[in-house]
PDB file of C-alpha atoms in Angstrom:
ATOM      1  CA  MET A   1      19.321 -15.900   4.536  1.00  0.00           C
ATOM      2  CA  TYR A   2      16.133 -15.593   2.471  1.00  0.00           C
ATOM      3  CA  ALA A   3      15.377 -15.710  -1.235  1.00  0.00           C
ATOM      4  CA  PRO A   4      13.426 -12.708  -2.847  1.00  0.00           C
ATOM      5  CA  GLU A   5       9.927 -13.179  -3.822  1.00  0.00           C
ATOM      6  CA  ASN A   6       7.787 -10.939  -6.033  1.00  0.00           C
ATOM      7  CA  THR A   7       5.236  -8.750  -4.464  1.00  0.00           C
ATOM      8  CA  ASP A   8       1.515  -9.839  -5.138  1.00  0.00           C
ATOM      9  CA  ALA A   9       0.526  -6.852  -7.058  1.00  0.00           C
ATOM     10  CA  ASN A  10      -3.239  -7.838  -6.500  1.00  0.00           C
ATOM     11  CA  LEU A  11      -2.739  -6.948  -2.838  1.00  0.00           C
ATOM     12  CA  TYR A  12      -2.792  -3.308  -3.741  1.00  0.00           C
ATOM     13  CA  THR A  13      -5.508  -2.996  -6.091  1.00  0.00           C
ATOM     14  CA  ASP A  14      -8.112  -1.457  -3.763  1.00  0.00           C
ATOM     15  CA  GLY A  15      -7.749   1.635  -1.551  1.00  0.00           C
ATOM     16  CA  ALA A  16      -8.376  -0.430   1.608  1.00  0.00           C
ATOM     17  CA  VAL A  17      -5.933  -3.254   0.890  1.00  0.00           C
ATOM     18  CA  LYS A  18      -7.488  -6.782   1.191  1.00  0.00           C
ATOM     19  CA  GLY A  19      -5.791  -8.551   4.059  1.00  0.00           C
ATOM     20  CA  SER A  20      -4.647 -12.028   4.546  1.00  0.00           C
ATOM     21  CA  GLU A  21      -6.703 -15.111   5.200  1.00  0.00           C
ATOM     22  CA  ILE A  22      -8.120 -15.197   8.956  1.00  0.00           C
ATOM     23  CA  SER A  23      -6.257 -18.578   9.366  1.00  0.00           C
ATOM     24  CA  TYR A  24      -2.832 -17.266   8.770  1.00  0.00           C
ATOM     25  CA  PRO A  25      -3.150 -13.402   8.575  1.00  0.00           C
ATOM     26  CA  VAL A  26       0.399 -12.668   7.621  1.00  0.00           C
ATOM     27  CA  HIS A  27       1.897 -11.165   4.238  1.00  0.00           C
ATOM     28  CA  VAL A  28       5.524 -11.085   3.630  1.00  0.00           C
ATOM     29  CA  HIS A  29       6.704  -9.620   0.222  1.00  0.00           C
ATOM     30  CA  PHE A  30       9.794  -8.518  -1.400  1.00  0.00           C
ATOM     31  CA  ILE A  31       9.268  -5.384  -3.348  1.00  0.00           C
ATOM     32  CA  GLU A  32      11.233  -3.869  -6.319  1.00  0.00           C
ATOM     33  CA  LEU A  33      10.202  -0.429  -7.190  1.00  0.00           C
ATOM     34  CA  ALA A  34      11.801  -0.451 -10.389  1.00  0.00           C
ATOM     35  CA  LYS A  35       9.207  -3.106 -11.316  1.00  0.00           C
ATOM     36  CA  MET A  36       6.252  -1.137  -9.966  1.00  0.00           C
ATOM     37  CA  TYR A  37       3.893   0.956 -12.033  1.00  0.00           C
ATOM     38  CA  MET A  38       5.201   4.390 -11.958  1.00  0.00           C
ATOM     39  CA  HIS A  39       7.856   2.941  -9.744  1.00  0.00           C
ATOM     40  CA  ARG A  40       5.945   3.549  -6.625  1.00  0.00           C
ATOM     41  CA  ILE A  41       3.251   1.973  -4.283  1.00  0.00           C
ATOM     42  CA  ARG A  42       0.176   4.004  -4.505  1.00  0.00           C
ATOM     43  CA  TRP A  43      -1.838   5.598  -1.573  1.00  0.00           C
ATOM     44  CA  HIS A  44      -3.545   2.893   0.284  1.00  0.00           C
ATOM     45  CA  TRP A  45      -4.235   1.520   3.766  1.00  0.00           C
ATOM     46  CA  HIS A  46      -5.113  -1.807   5.427  1.00  0.00           C
ATOM     47  CA  PRO A  47      -6.230  -3.288   8.847  1.00  0.00           C
ATOM     48  CA  GLU A  48      -2.844  -4.993   9.480  1.00  0.00           C
ATOM     49  CA  ILE A  49       0.358  -3.604  11.093  1.00  0.00           C
ATOM     50  CA  GLU A  50       3.024  -3.229   8.517  1.00  0.00           C
ATOM     51  CA  VAL A  51       6.822  -3.181   8.860  1.00  0.00           C
ATOM     52  CA  LEU A  52       9.017  -2.002   6.091  1.00  0.00           C
ATOM     53  CA  LEU A  53      12.657  -2.913   5.729  1.00  0.00           C
ATOM     54  CA  ILE A  54      15.026  -1.174   3.113  1.00  0.00           C
ATOM     55  CA  THR A  55      17.426  -3.544   1.782  1.00  0.00           C
ATOM     56  CA  SER A  56      18.724  -1.293  -0.904  1.00  0.00           C
ATOM     57  CA  GLY A  57      18.427   2.367  -2.283  1.00  0.00           C
ATOM     58  CA  GLU A  58      16.375   5.018  -0.586  1.00  0.00           C
ATOM     59  CA  ILE A  59      12.692   5.578  -0.462  1.00  0.00           C
ATOM     60  CA  THR A  60      10.234   8.224   0.484  1.00  0.00           C
ATOM     61  CA  LEU A  61       7.215   7.268   2.664  1.00  0.00           C
ATOM     62  CA  ALA A  62       4.334   9.836   2.665  1.00  0.00           C
ATOM     63  CA  ILE A  63       1.825   9.823   5.487  1.00  0.00           C
ATOM     64  CA  ASP A  64      -0.544  12.681   6.316  1.00  0.00           C
ATOM     65  CA  ASN A  65       1.049  15.060   3.927  1.00  0.00           C
ATOM     66  CA  LYS A  66       4.481  14.488   5.467  1.00  0.00           C
ATOM     67  CA  GLU A  67       7.443  12.574   4.010  1.00  0.00           C
ATOM     68  CA  THR A  68      10.022  10.250   5.790  1.00  0.00           C
ATOM     69  CA  HIS A  69      13.117   9.237   4.021  1.00  0.00           C
ATOM     70  CA  LEU A  70      14.514   5.952   4.679  1.00  0.00           C
ATOM     71  CA  LYS A  71      17.691   4.272   3.426  1.00  0.00           C
ATOM     72  CA  GLU A  72      19.433   0.918   3.227  1.00  0.00           C
ATOM     73  CA  GLY A  73      19.378  -0.884   6.717  1.00  0.00           C
ATOM     74  CA  GLN A  74      16.521   1.275   8.208  1.00  0.00           C
ATOM     75  CA  GLY A  75      12.874   0.521   8.555  1.00  0.00           C
ATOM     76  CA  ILE A  76       9.527   1.794   9.638  1.00  0.00           C
ATOM     77  CA  ILE A  77       6.392   0.333  11.588  1.00  0.00           C
ATOM     78  CA  ILE A  78       3.158   1.561  10.097  1.00  0.00           C
ATOM     79  CA  ASN A  79       0.013   1.242  12.376  1.00  0.00           C
ATOM     80  CA  GLN A  80      -3.196  -0.133  11.093  1.00  0.00           C
ATOM     81  CA  ASN A  81      -5.670   1.932   8.913  1.00  0.00           C
ATOM     82  CA  VAL A  82      -2.836   4.676   8.254  1.00  0.00           C
ATOM     83  CA  MET A  83      -2.983   5.962   4.721  1.00  0.00           C
ATOM     84  CA  HIS A  84       0.606   6.012   3.140  1.00  0.00           C
ATOM     85  CA  SER A  85       2.453   5.665  -0.217  1.00  0.00           C
ATOM     86  CA  VAL A  86       5.932   4.732  -1.224  1.00  0.00           C
ATOM     87  CA  GLN A  87       8.234   5.944  -3.934  1.00  0.00           C
ATOM     88  CA  PRO A  88      12.134   6.313  -4.512  1.00  0.00           C
ATOM     89  CA  ALA A  89      13.601   9.213  -2.656  1.00  0.00           C
ATOM     90  CA  GLY A  90      15.599  10.382  -5.774  1.00  0.00           C
ATOM     91  CA  GLN A  91      15.905   9.817  -9.437  1.00  0.00           C
ATOM     92  CA  ARG A  92      17.255   6.255  -8.890  1.00  0.00           C
ATOM     93  CA  THR A  93      14.543   3.613  -9.082  1.00  0.00           C
ATOM     94  CA  ASP A  94      16.526   0.659  -7.986  1.00  0.00           C
ATOM     95  CA  CYS A  95      15.096   0.493  -4.407  1.00  0.00           C
ATOM     96  CA  CYS A  96      14.213  -2.623  -2.848  1.00  0.00           C
ATOM     97  CA  LEU A  97      12.352  -3.574   0.302  1.00  0.00           C
ATOM     98  CA  TYR A  98      10.789  -6.171   2.570  1.00  0.00           C
ATOM     99  CA  SER A  99       7.019  -5.628   3.496  1.00  0.00           C
ATOM    100  CA  ALA A 100       5.826  -7.646   6.533  1.00  0.00           C
ATOM    101  CA  MET A 101       2.006  -7.307   7.308  1.00  0.00           C
ATOM    102  CA  PHE A 102       0.104  -9.100  10.041  1.00  0.00           C
ATOM    103  CA  ASP A 103      -3.282  -8.698  11.669  1.00  0.00           C
ATOM    104  CA  PRO A 104      -2.632  -7.820  15.364  1.00  0.00           C
ATOM    105  CA  SER A 105      -5.582 -10.147  16.334  1.00  0.00           C
ATOM    106  CA  PHE A 106      -3.229 -12.996  15.201  1.00  0.00           C
ATOM    107  CA  LEU A 107      -1.204 -12.562  18.359  1.00  0.00           C
ATOM    108  CA  PHE A 108      -3.927 -12.918  21.124  1.00  0.00           C
ATOM    109  CA  GLY A 109      -7.107 -14.179  19.279  1.00  0.00           C
ATOM    110  CA  TYR A 110      -9.962 -12.437  17.636  1.00  0.00           C
ATOM    111  CA  GLY A 111     -12.219 -12.088  20.570  1.00  0.00           C
ATOM    112  CA  ASN A 112     -12.253  -9.156  23.212  1.00  0.00           C
ATOM    113  CA  THR A 113      -9.961 -10.982  25.603  1.00  0.00           C
ATOM    114  CA  LEU A 114      -7.968  -9.770  28.535  1.00  0.00           C
ATOM    115  CA  LEU A 115      -4.709 -10.237  26.802  1.00  0.00           C
ATOM    116  CA  SER A 116      -5.990  -8.210  23.834  1.00  0.00           C
ATOM    117  CA  GLY A 117      -7.021  -5.390  26.096  1.00  0.00           C
ATOM    118  CA  LYS A 118      -3.886  -5.396  27.977  1.00  0.00           C
ATOM    119  CA  TYR A 119      -1.330  -5.790  25.156  1.00  0.00           C
ATOM    120  CA  LEU A 120      -3.071  -4.888  21.856  1.00  0.00           C
ATOM    121  CA  SER A 121      -4.963  -1.667  22.943  1.00  0.00           C
ATOM    122  CA  PRO A 122      -1.877   0.301  24.054  1.00  0.00           C
ATOM    123  CA  VAL A 123      -0.326  -0.274  20.502  1.00  0.00           C
ATOM    124  CA  LEU A 124      -3.274   0.113  18.284  1.00  0.00           C
ATOM    125  CA  ASN A 125      -4.909   3.127  20.247  1.00  0.00           C
ATOM    126  CA  SER A 126      -1.759   5.037  20.923  1.00  0.00           C
ATOM    127  CA  PRO A 127      -2.312   8.478  19.632  1.00  0.00           C
ATOM    128  CA  ALA A 128       1.336   8.900  18.875  1.00  0.00           C
ATOM    129  CA  LEU A 129       2.221   5.731  17.095  1.00  0.00           C
ATOM    130  CA  LYS A 130       0.882   6.190  13.538  1.00  0.00           C
ATOM    131  CA  ILE A 131       4.428   5.255  12.375  1.00  0.00           C
ATOM    132  CA  LEU A 132       7.800   4.274  14.234  1.00  0.00           C
ATOM    133  CA  PHE A 133      10.909   5.008  12.419  1.00  0.00           C
ATOM    134  CA  LEU A 134      13.773   2.294  13.023  1.00  0.00           C
ATOM    135  CA  ASP A 135      17.139   3.483  12.271  1.00  0.00           C
ATOM    136  CA  GLY A 136      18.988   0.193  13.360  1.00  0.00           C
ATOM    137  CA  GLN A 137      21.238   2.179  15.743  1.00  0.00           C
ATOM    138  CA  ASP A 138      19.554   2.066  19.174  1.00  0.00           C
ATOM    139  CA  PRO A 139      19.310  -1.290  21.032  1.00  0.00           C
ATOM    140  CA  LEU A 140      15.418  -1.075  20.670  1.00  0.00           C
ATOM    141  CA  SER A 141      15.450  -0.371  16.854  1.00  0.00           C
ATOM    142  CA  CYS A 142      17.963  -3.285  16.304  1.00  0.00           C
ATOM    143  CA  LYS A 143      15.823  -5.895  18.418  1.00  0.00           C
ATOM    144  CA  LEU A 144      12.657  -4.848  16.473  1.00  0.00           C
ATOM    145  CA  MET A 145      14.243  -5.138  13.180  1.00  0.00           C
ATOM    146  CA  GLU A 146      15.919  -8.422  14.170  1.00  0.00           C
ATOM    147  CA  HIS A 147      12.517  -9.981  15.055  1.00  0.00           C
ATOM    148  CA  ILE A 148      11.099  -8.641  11.649  1.00  0.00           C
ATOM    149  CA  HIS A 149      14.145  -9.989   9.640  1.00  0.00           C
ATOM    150  CA  ASP A 150      13.576 -13.286  11.227  1.00  0.00           C
ATOM    151  CA  VAL A 151       9.747 -13.310  10.334  1.00  0.00           C
ATOM    152  CA  VAL A 152      10.778 -12.506   6.498  1.00  0.00           C
ATOM    153  CA  SER A 153      13.154 -15.276   6.480  1.00  0.00           C
ATOM    154  CA  VAL A 154      10.747 -17.968   8.121  1.00  0.00           C
ATOM    155  CA  ASN A 155       8.037 -16.815   5.875  1.00  0.00           C
ATOM    156  CA  MET A 156      10.053 -16.893   2.670  1.00  0.00           C
ATOM    157  CA  ASN A 157      11.511 -20.324   3.309  1.00  0.00           C
ATOM    158  CA  LYS A 158       8.571 -21.845   5.102  1.00  0.00           C
ATOM    159  CA  PRO A 159      10.130 -24.651   7.151  1.00  0.00           C
ATOM    160  CA  TYR A 160       7.875 -27.107   9.006  1.00  0.00           C
ATOM    161  CA  GLY A 161       5.879 -24.989  11.697  1.00  0.00           C
ATOM    162  CA  TYR A 162       6.869 -21.691  10.116  1.00  0.00           C
ATOM    163  CA  GLU A 163       3.457 -20.459  11.210  1.00  0.00           C
ATOM    164  CA  LEU A 164       3.935 -21.116  14.787  1.00  0.00           C
ATOM    165  CA  THR A 165       7.486 -19.818  14.612  1.00  0.00           C
ATOM    166  CA  THR A 166       6.141 -16.551  13.117  1.00  0.00           C
ATOM    167  CA  LYS A 167       3.743 -16.161  15.877  1.00  0.00           C
ATOM    168  CA  SER A 168       6.333 -16.513  18.456  1.00  0.00           C
ATOM    169  CA  LEU A 169       8.546 -13.996  16.764  1.00  0.00           C
ATOM    170  CA  LEU A 170       5.813 -11.476  16.312  1.00  0.00           C
ATOM    171  CA  CYS A 171       4.933 -11.877  19.993  1.00  0.00           C
ATOM    172  CA  GLN A 172       8.573 -11.051  20.852  1.00  0.00           C
ATOM    173  CA  PHE A 173       8.319  -8.071  18.479  1.00  0.00           C
ATOM    174  CA  TRP A 174       5.262  -6.814  20.199  1.00  0.00           C
ATOM    175  CA  VAL A 175       6.730  -6.918  23.663  1.00  0.00           C
ATOM    176  CA  LYS A 176       9.411  -4.802  22.484  1.00  0.00           C
ATOM    177  CA  LEU A 177       6.994  -2.301  20.788  1.00  0.00           C
ATOM    178  CA  LEU A 178       5.115  -2.124  24.280  1.00  0.00           C
ATOM    179  CA  GLU A 179       8.346  -1.468  25.908  1.00  0.00           C
ATOM    180  CA  HIS A 180       8.777   1.598  23.508  1.00  0.00           C
ATOM    181  CA  ILE A 181       5.310   2.986  24.275  1.00  0.00           C
ATOM    182  CA  THR A 182       5.800   2.517  28.060  1.00  0.00           C
ATOM    183  CA  GLN A 183       9.178   4.380  27.903  1.00  0.00           C
ATOM    184  CA  GLN A 184       7.793   7.296  26.085  1.00  0.00           C
ATOM    185  CA  ALA A 185       4.652   7.382  27.960  1.00  0.00           C
ATOM    186  CA  ALA A 186       2.680   7.384  24.778  1.00  0.00           C
ATOM    187  CA  ALA A 187      -0.198   5.128  25.759  1.00  0.00           C
ATOM    188  CA  THR A 188      -3.055   7.564  26.372  1.00  0.00           C
ATOM    189  CA  GLY A 189      -5.942   5.193  26.231  1.00  0.00           C
ATOM    190  CA  GLN A 190      -7.464   7.328  23.491  1.00  0.00           C
ATOM    191  CA  PRO A 191      -7.601   5.882  20.062  1.00  0.00           C
ATOM    192  CA  HIS A 192      -5.610   7.581  17.287  1.00  0.00           C
ATOM    193  CA  SER A 193      -8.014   9.396  15.223  1.00  0.00           C
ATOM    194  CA  LEU A 194      -8.031   9.959  11.336  1.00  0.00           C
ATOM    195  CA  SER A 195      -8.170  13.562  10.130  1.00  0.00           C
ATOM    196  CA  LEU A 196     -11.516  14.621   8.636  1.00  0.00           C
ATOM    197  CA  ASP A 197      -9.746  15.068   5.421  1.00  0.00           C
ATOM    198  CA  GLU A 198      -8.330  11.663   5.551  1.00  0.00           C
ATOM    199  CA  ILE A 199     -11.819  10.042   6.207  1.00  0.00           C
ATOM    200  CA  ARG A 200     -13.171  11.901   3.363  1.00  0.00           C
ATOM    201  CA  VAL A 201     -10.585  10.908   0.812  1.00  0.00           C
ATOM    202  CA  LYS A 202     -10.604   7.292   1.904  1.00  0.00           C
ATOM    203  CA  ASP A 203     -14.397   7.171   1.094  1.00  0.00           C
ATOM    204  CA  ALA A 204     -14.054   8.939  -2.109  1.00  0.00           C
ATOM    205  CA  ILE A 205     -11.335   6.667  -3.286  1.00  0.00           C
ATOM    206  CA  LEU A 206     -13.518   3.602  -2.496  1.00  0.00           C
ATOM    207  CA  TYR A 207     -16.525   5.284  -4.490  1.00  0.00           C
ATOM    208  CA  ILE A 208     -14.021   5.949  -7.240  1.00  0.00           C
ATOM    209  CA  GLU A 209     -12.613   2.445  -7.394  1.00  0.00           C
ATOM    210  CA  SER A 210     -16.203   1.082  -7.538  1.00  0.00           C
ATOM    211  CA  HIS A 211     -17.497   3.365 -10.236  1.00  0.00           C
ATOM    212  CA  TYR A 212     -14.344   4.043 -12.398  1.00  0.00           C
ATOM    213  CA  ALA A 213     -15.918   2.337 -15.434  1.00  0.00           C
ATOM    214  CA  GLU A 214     -18.811   4.716 -15.399  1.00  0.00           C
ATOM    215  CA  GLN A 215     -18.855   8.327 -16.695  1.00  0.00           C
ATOM    216  CA  ILE A 216     -18.516   9.586 -13.060  1.00  0.00           C
ATOM    217  CA  THR A 217     -18.052  13.490 -12.432  1.00  0.00           C
ATOM    218  CA  LEU A 218     -16.251  15.474  -9.834  1.00  0.00           C
ATOM    219  CA  GLU A 219     -19.800  16.374  -8.641  1.00  0.00           C
ATOM    220  CA  GLN A 220     -20.706  12.812  -8.100  1.00  0.00           C
ATOM    221  CA  ILE A 221     -17.372  11.990  -6.407  1.00  0.00           C
ATOM    222  CA  ALA A 222     -17.902  14.971  -3.961  1.00  0.00           C
ATOM    223  CA  PHE A 223     -21.685  13.956  -3.299  1.00  0.00           C
ATOM    224  CA  SER A 224     -20.647  10.496  -2.312  1.00  0.00           C
ATOM    225  CA  VAL A 225     -18.784  12.003   0.853  1.00  0.00           C
ATOM    226  CA  HIS A 226     -21.422  14.813   1.278  1.00  0.00           C
ATOM    227  CA  ILE A 227     -19.132  17.788   0.491  1.00  0.00           C
ATOM    228  CA  SER A 228     -18.784  20.503  -2.337  1.00  0.00           C
ATOM    229  CA  LYS A 229     -16.760  19.919  -5.340  1.00  0.00           C
ATOM    230  CA  SER A 230     -14.359  22.594  -4.184  1.00  0.00           C
ATOM    231  CA  GLU A 231     -13.721  21.070  -0.664  1.00  0.00           C
ATOM    232  CA  CYS A 232     -13.311  17.574  -2.234  1.00  0.00           C
ATOM    233  CA  CYS A 233     -10.652  18.839  -4.426  1.00  0.00           C
ATOM    234  CA  ARG A 234      -8.939  20.693  -1.228  1.00  0.00           C
ATOM    235  CA  CYS A 235      -9.324  17.417   0.621  1.00  0.00           C
ATOM    236  CA  PHE A 236      -7.435  15.498  -2.004  1.00  0.00           C
ATOM    237  CA  LYS A 237      -4.650  18.105  -2.416  1.00  0.00           C
ATOM    238  CA  ARG A 238      -4.104  18.107   1.208  1.00  0.00           C
ATOM    239  CA  VAL A 239      -3.874  14.397   1.581  1.00  0.00           C
ATOM    240  CA  LEU A 240      -2.553  13.091  -1.577  1.00  0.00           C
ATOM    241  CA  GLN A 241      -1.281  16.135  -3.486  1.00  0.00           C
ATOM    242  CA  PHE A 242      -3.562  15.666  -6.465  1.00  0.00           C
ATOM    243  CA  THR A 243      -7.172  15.980  -7.503  1.00  0.00           C
ATOM    244  CA  PRO A 244      -9.992  13.609  -7.480  1.00  0.00           C
ATOM    245  CA  ILE A 245     -10.109  13.529 -11.212  1.00  0.00           C
ATOM    246  CA  GLU A 246      -6.414  12.978 -11.411  1.00  0.00           C
ATOM    247  CA  TYR A 247      -6.821   9.890  -9.042  1.00  0.00           C
ATOM    248  CA  LEU A 248      -9.633   8.590 -11.198  1.00  0.00           C
ATOM    249  CA  MET A 249      -7.612   8.911 -14.444  1.00  0.00           C
ATOM    250  CA  ARG A 250      -4.569   7.170 -12.761  1.00  0.00           C
ATOM    251  CA  TYR A 251      -6.872   4.451 -11.541  1.00  0.00           C
ATOM    252  CA  ARG A 252      -8.280   3.894 -14.886  1.00  0.00           C
ATOM    253  CA  ILE A 253      -5.000   3.748 -16.563  1.00  0.00           C
ATOM    254  CA  LEU A 254      -4.018   0.991 -13.677  1.00  0.00           C
ATOM    255  CA  LYS A 255      -6.975  -1.079 -14.618  1.00  0.00           C
ATOM    256  CA  ALA A 256      -6.394  -0.921 -18.251  1.00  0.00           C
ATOM    257  CA  ALA A 257      -2.728  -1.831 -17.857  1.00  0.00           C
ATOM    258  CA  THR A 258      -3.839  -4.611 -15.651  1.00  0.00           C
ATOM    259  CA  LEU A 259      -6.445  -6.052 -18.148  1.00  0.00           C
ATOM    260  CA  MET A 260      -3.738  -6.094 -20.776  1.00  0.00           C
ATOM    261  CA  GLN A 261      -1.421  -7.982 -18.608  1.00  0.00           C
ATOM    262  CA  ASP A 262      -4.354 -10.510 -17.926  1.00  0.00           C
ATOM    263  CA  ASN A 263      -4.505 -10.713 -21.620  1.00  0.00           C
ATOM    264  CA  ASP A 264      -8.356 -10.923 -21.411  1.00  0.00           C
ATOM    265  CA  PRO A 265      -9.826 -11.839 -24.858  1.00  0.00           C
ATOM    266  CA  ALA A 266     -12.931  -9.590 -24.052  1.00  0.00           C
ATOM    267  CA  TYR A 267     -10.626  -6.606 -24.527  1.00  0.00           C
ATOM    268  CA  ARG A 268      -8.972  -7.422 -27.917  1.00  0.00           C
ATOM    269  CA  THR A 269      -9.110  -3.945 -29.324  1.00  0.00           C
ATOM    270  CA  ILE A 270      -7.799  -0.713 -27.775  1.00  0.00           C
ATOM    271  CA  SER A 271     -11.242   0.740 -28.086  1.00  0.00           C
ATOM    272  CA  ASP A 272     -12.784  -2.068 -26.166  1.00  0.00           C
ATOM    273  CA  LEU A 273     -10.214  -1.565 -23.474  1.00  0.00           C
ATOM    274  CA  ALA A 274     -10.669   2.162 -23.326  1.00  0.00           C
ATOM    275  CA  PHE A 275     -14.562   2.025 -23.130  1.00  0.00           C
ATOM    276  CA  SER A 276     -14.261  -0.788 -20.329  1.00  0.00           C
ATOM    277  CA  VAL A 277     -12.340   1.555 -17.949  1.00  0.00           C
ATOM    278  CA  GLY A 278     -14.546   4.561 -18.434  1.00  0.00           C
ATOM    279  CA  PHE A 279     -12.999   6.467 -21.492  1.00  0.00           C
ATOM    280  CA  ASN A 280     -15.239   7.324 -24.198  1.00  0.00           C
ATOM    281  CA  ASN A 281     -12.552   8.641 -26.413  1.00  0.00           C
ATOM    282  CA  VAL A 282      -9.853   6.431 -27.586  1.00  0.00           C
ATOM    283  CA  SER A 283      -7.671   9.368 -28.606  1.00  0.00           C
ATOM    284  CA  TYR A 284      -7.857  10.766 -25.069  1.00  0.00           C
ATOM    285  CA  PHE A 285      -7.211   7.323 -23.588  1.00  0.00           C
ATOM    286  CA  ASN A 286      -4.123   7.044 -25.595  1.00  0.00           C
ATOM    287  CA  LYS A 287      -2.939  10.361 -24.476  1.00  0.00           C
ATOM    288  CA  VAL A 288      -3.517   9.715 -20.756  1.00  0.00           C
ATOM    289  CA  PHE A 289      -2.070   6.263 -21.108  1.00  0.00           C
ATOM    290  CA  LYS A 290       1.171   7.528 -22.512  1.00  0.00           C
ATOM    291  CA  GLN A 291       1.267  10.445 -19.845  1.00  0.00           C
ATOM    292  CA  TYR A 292       1.379   7.744 -17.106  1.00  0.00           C
ATOM    293  CA  ILE A 293       2.989   4.569 -18.760  1.00  0.00           C
ATOM    294  CA  LYS A 294       5.420   6.527 -21.013  1.00  0.00           C
ATOM    295  CA  CYS A 295       4.133   4.658 -24.073  1.00  0.00           C
ATOM    296  CA  THR A 296       0.803   3.997 -25.980  1.00  0.00           C
ATOM    297  CA  PRO A 297      -1.468   1.205 -25.210  1.00  0.00           C
ATOM    298  CA  SER A 298      -0.444  -0.581 -28.395  1.00  0.00           C
ATOM    299  CA  GLU A 299       3.232  -0.348 -27.483  1.00  0.00           C
ATOM    300  CA  TYR A 300       2.578  -1.470 -24.008  1.00  0.00           C
ATOM    301  CA  LYS A 301       0.645  -4.546 -25.317  1.00  0.00           C
ATOM    302  CA  LYS A 302       3.411  -5.391 -27.871  1.00  0.00           C
ATOM    303  CA  ASN A 303       5.978  -5.053 -24.867  1.00  0.00           C
ATOM    304  CA  LEU A 304       4.049  -7.535 -22.795  1.00  0.00           C
ATOM    305  CA  LYS A 305       4.113  -9.962 -25.414  1.00  0.00           C
ATOM    306  CA  THR A 306       7.830 -10.085 -25.706  1.00  0.00           C
ATOM    307  CA  ALA A 307       8.589  -9.652 -21.913  1.00  0.00           C
ATOM    308  CA  SER A 308       9.210 -12.827 -20.036  1.00  0.00           C
ATOM    309  CA  GLU A 309       7.086 -13.706 -17.122  1.00  0.00           C
ATOM    310  CA  LYS A 310       9.914 -13.224 -14.791  1.00  0.00           C
ATOM    311  CA  ASN A 311      10.488  -9.784 -15.815  1.00  0.00           C
ATOM    312  CA  ALA A 312       6.916  -8.595 -16.381  1.00  0.00           C
ATOM    313  CA  VAL A 313       6.011  -5.279 -14.690  1.00  0.00           C
ATOM    314  CA  ASN A 314       3.982  -5.532 -11.600  1.00  0.00           C
ATOM    315  CA  ILE A 315       1.529  -2.647 -11.060  1.00  0.00           C
ATOM    316  CA  MET A 316       1.125  -0.884  -7.871  1.00  0.00           C
ATOM    317  CA  PHE A 317      -0.930   2.301  -8.204  1.00  0.00           C
ATOM    318  CA  VAL A 318       0.287   5.593  -6.649  1.00  0.00           C
TER     319      VAL A 318
END
């Protein structure tokens, strides 16, 4: 089988998740939600195809204000540039899963080739294929999951030539995916389109994550996407279920916790830390930090010193 490997938390520190190196655009990670910030993976998107395989527990995947529940033995395929988040389905946080992400261009090259037009476009441009649920019951689901389990195993163990083996496995996976689209007559030739709300929220998130350390306001966030403050709030509520300012506060706390984990000497005091992530009031920073982390910044810093590196909390923003 394959040995678990901790998720690279830095992979999820921007709204638009940074992908793999072009030389080998494949990411495979073992994720334990109990070790994630707030026990969840925050809203994000990426240009890669992602496949999640649930190994224990039960999760809730949120996409387009809709939720999909997955339990042990199930999986899901997420198309590129689809906003999504992951959290435990119930009170238990001991949920584990594998994430396999790959750039589809890895299969047929990065140019506009005959093969990419014939085999990539039907999947990437399928209006009905934002996600594909894999229950492990029907033959197609079983085969797709089998290929991804093999991809995970090869990339965890990294035997000689694992990159070539991975490409072969992903090509087999892609053929099965194309079979599904053909059978369901889902390939219309029209690109699947993002909703206007989703486009606005993505752009607003990128603005927030570029200016979080400044004294930005709701008006500035709304102006960055050319809409009114009220419409900006409505867009966030419809897509993420919380407001732009709530997202800003959460992101600032994420950055503060990350700086403490990095033990950066430039932020020796809590006040230095608070000001560096956009708070101009230390008491308010302490209050918001405790609201999300369930302890004060000082307590968190102390806990980090006593925690072993193996058990250090990874941070993935909600």
